[in-house]
Amino acid sequence: MAELNAANAGTYKFDNDFEINRLGYGTMQLTGEGTWGPYSDPDQAASVTKHAAELGINFFDTADSYGPWFADRYLAAGLKQVSNRNQIFISDKVGQTRQGPNVWTPLGESSYLRQQVEVSMMTLGIDHEDLLFLHRIDPNYSVADQVGELVKMQDEGKIKHIGLSQVTVDQIKEAQKYAKIDAIENLYNVANHKDDDVVDYAEAQHMAFVPWFPLNTGKLIGADSPLSTIAKKYNVSEAQIALAWLLKRSPNILPIPGTSSIKHLEDNVAAANVKLSDEGFDKLSKLSH
Ligand SMILES: NC(=O)c1ccc[n+]([C@@H]2O[C@H](COP(=O)([O-])OP(=O)(O)OC[C@H]3O[C@@H](n4cnc5c(N)ncnc54)[C@H](OP(=O)(O)O)[C@@H]3O)[C@@H](O)[C@H]2O)c1
């Protein structure tokens, strides 16, 4: 059996300090229902992040608004126990406020963005953000002001790379007038790749593309999965097919499946060993609507 290691997915180079394994991990499942409140078993949550690092994952995606703060606390607790902590790259996000389960409200006021970066760094135990996404562009503030505040923090050494989340190509182009944009994080998976143009633009501009909901929140797995036939053919799980499709779609794609289960984490990391044929990839690409 092939070794279980995220490195088998290949690497993506952010800069001279950071070449990361393309298969990452997203922390959003490490909260209560509706991404609100604490996870039911905090020790388990921290163990999942620690085990992810042990399996070669060195790219972790998180946000202040997951909990809020709870996912960040578990991530910090898990990574504290890892021997290669200085080789781990965290992408973080600010710019969404929370009022309750499943309620998200963008806020792009510059002093708020700054506050959230400062508190996030304290919570995560870091002295700078490796990659900081503007979680949403807030239509009540100009892109120049929102991205401009991130650039100020970049100039102060608090942010290394700047990214945007859930944006169109036109919005990326506007933001590029004010900052070097190094990554995009949009909803994207084998069953929903309406943002193909954004993936192509990101690749052409040498930006990472981080697809959120890579497993379509788990809907790509289970009895009604549209991936079950091909998964049987490859003798792998449906989750692995969904992740293998993303890994083949573009060398700039960095999938971040979320899970609170060690078993599912290991299943997802094994996707790094699955190589789809061109024919299999094309067939799967037609599933999106
Ligand atoms: N930028 C944004 O606006 C944005 C929005 C949403 C999410 N995100 C990021 O994207 C990441 C991924 O999204 P997500 O976690 O919401 O959705 P996802 O990765 O598409 O799916 C997660 C769901 O699939 C289940 N699952 C995971 N691996 C599995 C496996 N191998 N077999 C069976 N079930 C499995 C999980 O349950 P178990 O816990 O039981 O495994 C969970 O219910 C988040 O963690 C977050 O970092 C970003």
Coordinates of C-alpha atoms and ligand atoms in Angstrom, one line a residue:
M1 CA 0.0 0.0 0.0
A2 CA 1.3 3.5 -0.9
E3 CA 2.5 5.6 2.0
L4 CA -0.1 8.0 3.5
N5 CA 1.4 11.4 3.1
A6 CA 0.1 14.7 1.8
A7 CA 3.5 15.2 0.0
N8 CA 2.3 12.7 -2.6
A9 CA -0.1 15.3 -3.9
G10 CA 3.0 17.4 -5.1
T11 CA 3.9 20.8 -4.0
Y12 CA 3.1 24.5 -4.5
K13 CA 5.6 27.2 -4.0
F14 CA 4.3 30.4 -2.2
D15 CA 7.7 31.9 -1.9
N16 CA 11.3 31.0 -1.1
D17 CA 10.5 30.1 2.5
F18 CA 7.3 28.1 1.8
E19 CA 6.8 25.3 -0.6
I20 CA 3.8 23.5 0.7
N21 CA 2.2 20.1 0.0
R22 CA -0.9 20.7 -2.2
L23 CA -3.3 18.7 -0.1
G24 CA -4.2 20.8 2.9
Y25 CA -6.8 20.9 5.7
G26 CA -9.6 23.4 6.6
T27 CA -10.6 23.9 10.2
M28 CA -14.3 24.8 9.7
Q29 CA -15.6 21.5 11.0
L30 CA -13.9 22.1 14.4
T31 CA -16.8 24.1 15.8
G32 CA -20.4 23.6 17.1
E33 CA -23.4 23.4 14.7
G34 CA -23.7 26.2 12.1
T35 CA -19.9 27.0 12.6
W36 CA -20.9 28.5 15.9
G37 CA -19.5 27.8 19.4
P38 CA -17.1 25.2 20.6
Y39 CA -16.6 21.7 19.1
S40 CA -18.1 19.0 21.4
D41 CA -14.7 17.5 22.1
P42 CA -11.9 20.1 22.1
D43 CA -9.2 17.5 22.7
Q44 CA -10.3 15.6 19.6
A45 CA -10.4 18.8 17.6
A46 CA -6.8 19.6 18.5
S47 CA -5.8 15.9 17.9
V48 CA -7.1 16.1 14.3
T49 CA -5.0 19.1 13.5
K50 CA -1.9 17.5 15.1
H51 CA -2.5 14.2 13.2
A52 CA -3.0 16.2 9.9
A53 CA 0.5 17.6 10.4
E54 CA 1.9 14.2 11.1
L55 CA 0.4 13.0 7.8
G56 CA 2.4 15.7 5.9
I57 CA -0.2 18.4 5.8
N58 CA 1.6 21.7 6.1
F59 CA -1.1 24.0 4.7
F60 CA -3.9 24.8 7.1
D61 CA -6.8 27.1 6.3
T62 CA -8.7 28.9 9.1
A63 CA -10.6 32.1 9.9
D64 CA -11.5 34.2 12.9
S65 CA -15.2 33.6 12.3
Y66 CA -15.1 29.8 12.7
G67 CA -16.7 29.6 16.2
P68 CA -15.7 32.6 16.3
W69 CA -12.2 31.8 17.5
F70 CA -12.8 28.2 18.6
A71 CA -11.3 26.6 15.4
D72 CA -8.2 28.8 15.8
R73 CA -7.7 27.8 19.4
Y74 CA -7.8 24.1 18.5
L75 CA -5.5 24.6 15.6
A76 CA -3.0 26.4 17.8
A77 CA -3.2 23.7 20.4
G78 CA -2.7 20.9 17.9
L79 CA 0.2 22.6 16.1
K80 CA 2.0 23.4 19.4
Q81 CA 2.6 19.6 19.7
V82 CA 4.1 19.3 16.2
S83 CA 7.9 19.1 15.8
N84 CA 8.0 20.9 12.4
R85 CA 5.8 23.8 13.4
N86 CA 8.1 26.3 11.6
Q87 CA 7.5 24.5 8.3
I88 CA 3.7 24.9 8.5
F89 CA 1.9 27.6 6.5
I90 CA -1.5 29.0 7.7
S91 CA -4.0 30.8 5.6
D92 CA -6.3 32.9 7.7
K93 CA -9.3 35.2 6.9
V94 CA -10.8 38.3 8.3
G95 CA -13.8 40.4 7.3
Q96 CA -16.9 38.4 8.3
T97 CA -18.8 39.0 11.5
R98 CA -21.0 36.5 13.3
Q99 CA -24.3 36.9 15.0
G100 CA -25.3 33.3 15.5
P101 CA -25.3 29.8 13.9
N102 CA -25.0 30.0 10.1
V103 CA -25.2 33.8 10.2
W104 CA -22.4 35.7 8.4
T105 CA -22.2 39.4 7.8
P106 CA -19.2 41.0 6.0
L107 CA -17.6 44.0 7.6
G108 CA -14.7 45.7 5.7
E109 CA -14.1 48.7 7.9
S110 CA -10.4 49.1 8.0
S111 CA -10.0 49.3 11.8
Y112 CA -12.1 46.1 12.2
L113 CA -9.9 44.3 9.7
R114 CA -6.8 45.4 11.6
Q115 CA -8.3 44.4 14.9
Q116 CA -9.1 40.9 13.6
V117 CA -5.6 40.4 12.3
E118 CA -4.1 41.4 15.6
V119 CA -6.4 39.2 17.7
S120 CA -6.0 36.3 15.2
M121 CA -2.2 36.4 15.6
M122 CA -2.6 36.3 19.4
T123 CA -5.0 33.4 19.2
L124 CA -2.9 31.4 16.7
G125 CA 0.3 32.2 18.6
I126 CA 2.0 33.7 15.5
D127 CA 3.9 37.0 14.8
H128 CA 2.7 37.3 11.2
E129 CA 0.1 35.9 8.9
D130 CA 1.5 33.7 6.2
L131 CA -1.5 34.3 4.0
L132 CA -4.4 36.6 4.9
F133 CA -7.6 36.4 2.9
L134 CA -10.2 39.2 2.8
H135 CA -13.1 36.8 3.7
R136 CA -15.6 38.8 1.6
I137 CA -15.4 42.2 -0.1
D138 CA -17.9 44.3 1.8
P139 CA -19.9 46.4 -0.7
N140 CA -20.2 49.2 1.9
Y141 CA -16.5 50.0 1.7
S142 CA -14.2 50.5 -1.3
V143 CA -11.9 47.7 -2.5
A144 CA -9.1 50.3 -2.4
D145 CA -9.7 50.9 1.4
Q146 CA -10.2 47.2 2.3
V147 CA -7.3 45.8 0.3
G148 CA -5.3 49.0 1.2
E149 CA -5.5 48.2 4.9
L150 CA -4.1 44.7 4.3
V151 CA -1.3 46.3 2.3
K152 CA -0.5 48.6 5.2
M153 CA -0.2 45.5 7.5
Q154 CA 1.9 43.8 4.8
D155 CA 4.3 46.8 4.8
E156 CA 4.4 46.5 8.7
G157 CA 5.4 42.8 8.4
K158 CA 2.2 41.5 9.8
I159 CA 1.0 39.8 6.6
K160 CA 3.2 38.0 4.1
H161 CA 0.7 37.2 1.3
I162 CA -2.7 38.8 0.5
G163 CA -5.7 36.8 -0.8
L164 CA -9.3 37.3 -1.7
S165 CA -12.3 35.0 -1.0
Q166 CA -15.4 34.5 -3.1
V167 CA -14.6 36.9 -5.9
T168 CA -15.0 37.3 -9.6
V169 CA -12.2 37.9 -12.1
D170 CA -13.2 41.5 -12.4
Q171 CA -13.0 41.9 -8.6
I172 CA -9.6 40.3 -8.6
K173 CA -8.4 42.7 -11.4
E174 CA -9.7 45.7 -9.4
A175 CA -7.9 44.5 -6.2
Q176 CA -4.7 44.0 -8.2
K177 CA -4.6 47.7 -8.7
Y178 CA -3.8 48.1 -5.0
A179 CA -2.0 44.9 -4.0
K180 CA -0.1 41.9 -5.2
I181 CA -2.8 39.2 -4.8
D182 CA -1.2 35.7 -4.2
A183 CA -4.3 33.5 -3.6
I184 CA -8.0 33.2 -4.3
E185 CA -10.4 31.1 -2.2
N186 CA -13.8 30.4 -3.9
L187 CA -16.5 27.7 -3.7
Y188 CA -15.4 25.0 -6.2
N189 CA -15.7 21.3 -6.5
V190 CA -16.3 18.6 -9.1
A191 CA -20.1 19.0 -8.8
N192 CA -19.9 22.8 -8.9
H193 CA -17.2 24.4 -10.9
K194 CA -19.0 27.5 -12.1
D195 CA -15.8 29.5 -11.2
D196 CA -13.7 27.8 -13.9
D197 CA -12.8 31.3 -15.2
V198 CA -11.4 32.3 -11.8
V199 CA -9.3 29.1 -11.6
D200 CA -7.9 29.8 -15.1
Y201 CA -7.2 33.4 -14.2
A202 CA -5.5 32.4 -11.0
E203 CA -3.3 29.9 -12.8
A204 CA -2.3 32.5 -15.4
Q205 CA -1.5 35.1 -12.7
H206 CA 0.6 32.6 -10.6
M207 CA -1.9 32.7 -7.7
A208 CA -2.9 29.8 -5.6
F209 CA -6.6 28.7 -5.9
V210 CA -8.0 27.3 -2.7
P211 CA -11.4 25.6 -3.4
W212 CA -13.8 25.8 -0.5
F213 CA -16.4 23.0 0.0
P214 CA -14.0 20.6 -1.9
L215 CA -16.3 17.7 -0.9
N216 CA -19.4 19.8 -1.5
T217 CA -19.9 19.7 2.3
G218 CA -20.0 15.9 2.2
K219 CA -22.7 15.7 -0.4
L220 CA -20.2 14.1 -2.8
I221 CA -20.0 11.1 -0.5
G222 CA -22.5 8.4 0.5
A223 CA -25.4 6.5 -0.9
D224 CA -26.5 9.1 -3.5
S225 CA -22.9 10.1 -4.5
P226 CA -22.5 10.9 -8.2
L227 CA -18.9 9.6 -7.8
S228 CA -19.7 6.1 -6.6
T229 CA -19.2 4.3 -10.0
I230 CA -15.9 5.8 -10.7
A231 CA -14.8 5.4 -7.1
K232 CA -15.5 1.7 -7.4
K233 CA -13.5 1.5 -10.7
Y234 CA -10.5 3.1 -9.0
N235 CA -11.1 1.1 -5.8
V236 CA -10.9 4.3 -3.7
S237 CA -13.4 6.4 -1.7
E238 CA -15.7 9.0 -3.2
A239 CA -13.9 11.7 -1.2
Q240 CA -10.6 10.6 -2.8
I241 CA -12.1 10.9 -6.3
A242 CA -13.4 14.4 -5.5
L243 CA -10.0 15.5 -4.3
A244 CA -8.1 13.8 -7.1
W245 CA -10.3 15.7 -9.6
L246 CA -9.3 19.0 -7.9
L247 CA -5.6 18.1 -7.8
K248 CA -5.6 17.3 -11.6
R249 CA -7.7 20.4 -12.6
S250 CA -4.9 22.9 -12.1
P251 CA -1.4 22.8 -10.5
N252 CA -2.4 25.9 -8.5
I253 CA -5.3 24.3 -6.8
L254 CA -4.8 23.5 -3.1
P255 CA -7.7 21.5 -1.7
I256 CA -8.6 21.9 2.0
P257 CA -11.1 19.2 3.0
G258 CA -12.6 19.7 6.4
T259 CA -13.2 17.0 8.9
S260 CA -13.4 16.4 12.6
S261 CA -12.7 12.7 12.2
I262 CA -9.3 11.0 12.2
K263 CA -10.6 8.2 9.9
H264 CA -11.9 10.8 7.3
L265 CA -8.7 12.8 7.6
E266 CA -6.7 9.7 6.7
D267 CA -9.1 8.9 3.9
N268 CA -8.6 12.4 2.5
V269 CA -4.8 12.3 2.7
A270 CA -4.9 9.0 0.7
A271 CA -6.3 11.1 -2.2
A272 CA -2.8 12.3 -2.8
N273 CA -2.0 8.8 -4.2
V274 CA -4.9 8.7 -6.6
K275 CA -4.1 9.7 -10.2
L276 CA -7.1 10.1 -12.5
S277 CA -6.8 9.3 -16.2
D278 CA -7.5 12.1 -18.7
E279 CA -10.7 10.2 -19.6
G280 CA -11.8 9.8 -16.0
F281 CA -11.1 13.5 -15.4
D282 CA -13.2 14.6 -18.5
K283 CA -16.1 12.4 -17.5
L284 CA -16.1 13.8 -14.0
S285 CA -15.9 17.4 -15.3
K286 CA -19.3 17.0 -16.9
L287 CA -21.0 16.5 -13.5
S288 CA -21.1 20.2 -12.7
H289 CA -24.3 22.2 -13.2
Ligands
LIG1 N1 -13.6 31.1 2.2 C1 -14.8 30.7 2.5 O1 -15.7 31.5 2.4 C2 -15.1 29.4 3.0 C3 -16.4 28.9 3.1 C4 -16.6 27.6 3.6 C5 -15.5 26.8 3.9 N2 -14.2 27.3 3.8 C6 -13.0 26.5 4.0 O2 -13.1 25.3 3.3 C7 -12.9 24.1 4.1 C8 -13.6 22.9 3.6 O3 -15.0 23.2 3.7 P1 -16.0 22.3 4.6 O4 -15.2 21.6 5.7 O5 -17.1 23.2 5.0 O6 -16.6 21.3 3.6 P2 -16.0 20.0 2.8 O7 -14.6 19.9 3.0 O8 -16.6 20.1 1.4 O9 -16.9 18.8 3.5 C9 -16.8 18.6 4.8 C10 -17.9 17.6 5.2 O10 -17.5 16.3 4.6 C11 -17.3 15.4 5.7 N3 -16.1 14.6 5.3 C12 -14.8 15.0 5.2 N4 -14.0 14.1 4.7 C13 -14.8 13.0 4.6 C14 -14.5 11.6 4.2 N5 -13.3 11.2 3.8 N6 -15.6 10.7 4.1 C15 -16.8 11.1 4.5 N7 -17.1 12.4 4.9 C16 -16.1 13.3 5.0 C17 -17.2 16.1 6.9 O11 -17.7 15.4 8.1 P3 -16.8 14.8 9.2 O12 -16.3 15.8 10.1 O13 -17.7 13.8 9.8 O14 -15.6 14.1 8.5 C18 -18.0 17.4 6.7 O15 -19.4 17.1 6.9 C19 -13.4 24.6 5.5 O16 -12.9 23.8 6.5 C20 -12.8 26.1 5.5 O17 -11.5 26.1 5.9 C21 -14.0 28.6 3.3

